[in-house]
Structures are given as structure tokens and as C-alpha cells.
Coordinates of C-alpha atoms in Angstrom, one line a residue:
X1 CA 18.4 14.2 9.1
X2 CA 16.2 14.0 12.3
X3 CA 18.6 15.8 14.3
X4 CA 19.6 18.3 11.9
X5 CA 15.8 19.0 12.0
X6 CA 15.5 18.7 16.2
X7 CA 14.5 21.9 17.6
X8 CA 14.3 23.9 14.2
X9 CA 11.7 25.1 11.7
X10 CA 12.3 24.3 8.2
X11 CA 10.0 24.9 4.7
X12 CA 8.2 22.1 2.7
X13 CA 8.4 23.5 -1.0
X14 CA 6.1 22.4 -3.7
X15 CA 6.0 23.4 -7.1
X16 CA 2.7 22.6 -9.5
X17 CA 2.2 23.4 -13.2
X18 CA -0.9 22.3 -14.9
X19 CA -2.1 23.1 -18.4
X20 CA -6.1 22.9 -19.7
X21 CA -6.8 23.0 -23.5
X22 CA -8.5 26.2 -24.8
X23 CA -11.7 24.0 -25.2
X24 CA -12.1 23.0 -21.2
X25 CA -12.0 26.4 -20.2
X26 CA -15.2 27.5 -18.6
X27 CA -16.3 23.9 -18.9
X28 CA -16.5 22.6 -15.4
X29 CA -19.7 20.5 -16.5
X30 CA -17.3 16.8 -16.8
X31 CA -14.8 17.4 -14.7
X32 CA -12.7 15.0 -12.5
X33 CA -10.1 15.7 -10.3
X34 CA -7.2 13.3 -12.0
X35 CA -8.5 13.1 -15.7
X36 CA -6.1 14.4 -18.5
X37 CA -7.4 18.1 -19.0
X38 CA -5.6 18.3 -22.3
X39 CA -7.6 16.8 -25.0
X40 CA -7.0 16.3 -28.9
X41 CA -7.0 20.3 -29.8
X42 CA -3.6 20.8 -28.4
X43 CA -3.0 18.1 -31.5
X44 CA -4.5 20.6 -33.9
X45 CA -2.1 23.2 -32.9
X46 CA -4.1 25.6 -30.4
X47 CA -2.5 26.6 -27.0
X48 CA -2.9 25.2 -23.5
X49 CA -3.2 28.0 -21.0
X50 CA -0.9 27.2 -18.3
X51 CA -0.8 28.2 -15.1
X52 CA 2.5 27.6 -12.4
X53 CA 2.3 28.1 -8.4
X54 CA 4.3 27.3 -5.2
X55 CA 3.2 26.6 -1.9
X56 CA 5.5 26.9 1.1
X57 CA 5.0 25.3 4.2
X58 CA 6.9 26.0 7.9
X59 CA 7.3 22.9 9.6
X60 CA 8.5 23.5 13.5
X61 CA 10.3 19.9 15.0
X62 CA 10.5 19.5 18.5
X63 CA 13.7 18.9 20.2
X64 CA 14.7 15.2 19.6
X65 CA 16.5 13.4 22.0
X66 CA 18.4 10.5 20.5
X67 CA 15.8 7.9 22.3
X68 CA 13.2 9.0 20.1
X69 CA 15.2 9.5 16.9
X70 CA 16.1 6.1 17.4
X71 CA 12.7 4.8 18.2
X72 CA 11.4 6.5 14.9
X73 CA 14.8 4.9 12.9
X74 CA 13.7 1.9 14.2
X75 CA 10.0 2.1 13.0
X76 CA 11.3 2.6 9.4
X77 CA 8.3 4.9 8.2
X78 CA 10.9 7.9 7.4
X79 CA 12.4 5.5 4.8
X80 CA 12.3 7.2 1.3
X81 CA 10.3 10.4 2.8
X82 CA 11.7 13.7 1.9
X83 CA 12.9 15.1 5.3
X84 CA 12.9 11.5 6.3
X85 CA 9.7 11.7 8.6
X86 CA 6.2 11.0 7.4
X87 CA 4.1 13.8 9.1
X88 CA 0.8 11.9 8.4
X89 CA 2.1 8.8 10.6
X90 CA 4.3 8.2 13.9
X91 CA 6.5 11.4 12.2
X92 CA 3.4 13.4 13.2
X93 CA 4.5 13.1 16.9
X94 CA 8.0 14.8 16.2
X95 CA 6.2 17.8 14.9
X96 CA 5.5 21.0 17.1
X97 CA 3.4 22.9 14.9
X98 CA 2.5 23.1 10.9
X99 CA 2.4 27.1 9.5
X100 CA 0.2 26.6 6.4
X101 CA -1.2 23.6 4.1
X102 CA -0.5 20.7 6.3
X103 CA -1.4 18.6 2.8
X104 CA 1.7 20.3 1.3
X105 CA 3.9 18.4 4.0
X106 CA 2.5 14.9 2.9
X107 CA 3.4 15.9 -0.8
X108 CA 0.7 18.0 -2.3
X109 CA -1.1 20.4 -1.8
X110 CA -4.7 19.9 -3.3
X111 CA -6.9 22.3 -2.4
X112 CA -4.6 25.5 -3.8
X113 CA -4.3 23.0 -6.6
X114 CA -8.1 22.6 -7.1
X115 CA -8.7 26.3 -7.0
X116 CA -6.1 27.3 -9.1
X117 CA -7.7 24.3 -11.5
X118 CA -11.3 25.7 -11.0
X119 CA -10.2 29.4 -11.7
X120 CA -8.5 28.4 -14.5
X121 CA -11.2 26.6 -15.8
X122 CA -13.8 29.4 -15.4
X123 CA -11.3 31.3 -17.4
X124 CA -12.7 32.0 -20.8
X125 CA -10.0 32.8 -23.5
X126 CA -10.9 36.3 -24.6

């Protein structure tokens, strides 16, 4: 994967859907990042609002020689990583340049997540 990615730019894709209960929104008053949103009205039949977004990140590598692809191999921290490098580690120095939410290329990106939760929240259902 590390040489098919030497030289090149490539996108980090992340998908997130979320859904708050018609009674948390415009209630930011308890909120925690990480606590079920959906509470015990979506039981009593009313509908969550939903809300669906993607975030794309450009990701330039540098060119690889095979020293250093087989010095990262070596140092096993690509194992089980999409792309097979972990940017937020050693990966970080096979990496030219980020375009965009440098948090998307570790796996998610929270603050477009947080503001889509906050606008969502401030939403009232009218």
C-alpha cells in the first residue's frame, strides 16, 4: 500500500449520520459529547431529526524509497490502519502535506461533527 501511495495524493472519506430526539432539540443545557442523544420519545413513536455529512480529506505522501517503507513495515504501527500508515504517529513523517481536517485522517472528524451536532440541536422543530 505504501508504495502505491509514494509520491501521490489520495482522499480520506468519512461519512457521519447522527440522529437527536425531537425533545433535545434546542436543548444544549446537558449536553455531552458521547451521550446517547436519543432518549425514550423515539419509543413513543415521535421522529428523530437526522442529519448525514461527508468530509473529504487530500492526503499528499512523499516519495518513498523502499528504505523507508521498510523501516515503517518494520515499526508495525501501519498494522490494521486504513491506508496502512497512522498519520498521528511515525506515518506522520511520510506525509507531505494534509488539505483539510487533519482529524478526519486519524478517523473522525470531530469538530464538523460537533457543529453539525450543535446546529442541529439549536434546531427547533417548527
Amino acid at each position: 500500500m505504501l508504495r502505491l501511495l509514494s509520491g501521490k495524493n489520495h482522499s480520506v472519506l468519512t461519512a457521519v449520520s447522527f440522529c437527536i430526539s425531537p425533545a433535545r432539540q434546542g436543548d444544549r443545557q446537558d449536553f455531552t459529547p458521547g451521550v446517547n442523544l436519543l432518549n425514550s420519545d423515539l419509543e413513543k413513536g415521535s421522529e428523530a431529526s437526522c442529519q448525514t455529512f461527508a468530509v473529504e480529506t487530500e492526503v499528499k505522501f512523499s516519495s518513498l524509497d523502499e528504505s523507508v517503507i521498510g523501516w515503517y513495515v518494520k515499526s508495525k504501527e501501519g498494522r490494521g490502519k486504513a491506508g496502512g500508515y497512522a498519520i498521528q504517529g511515525l506515518g506522520s513523517s511520510l506525509v507531505e502535506s494534509v488539505n483539510g481536517c487533519f482529524y478526519n485522517v486519524i478517523g473522525f472528524p470531530m469538530n464538523r461533527f460537533l457543529t453539525e451536532l450543535n446546529n442541529s440541536l439549536l434546531t427547533s422543530d417548527t
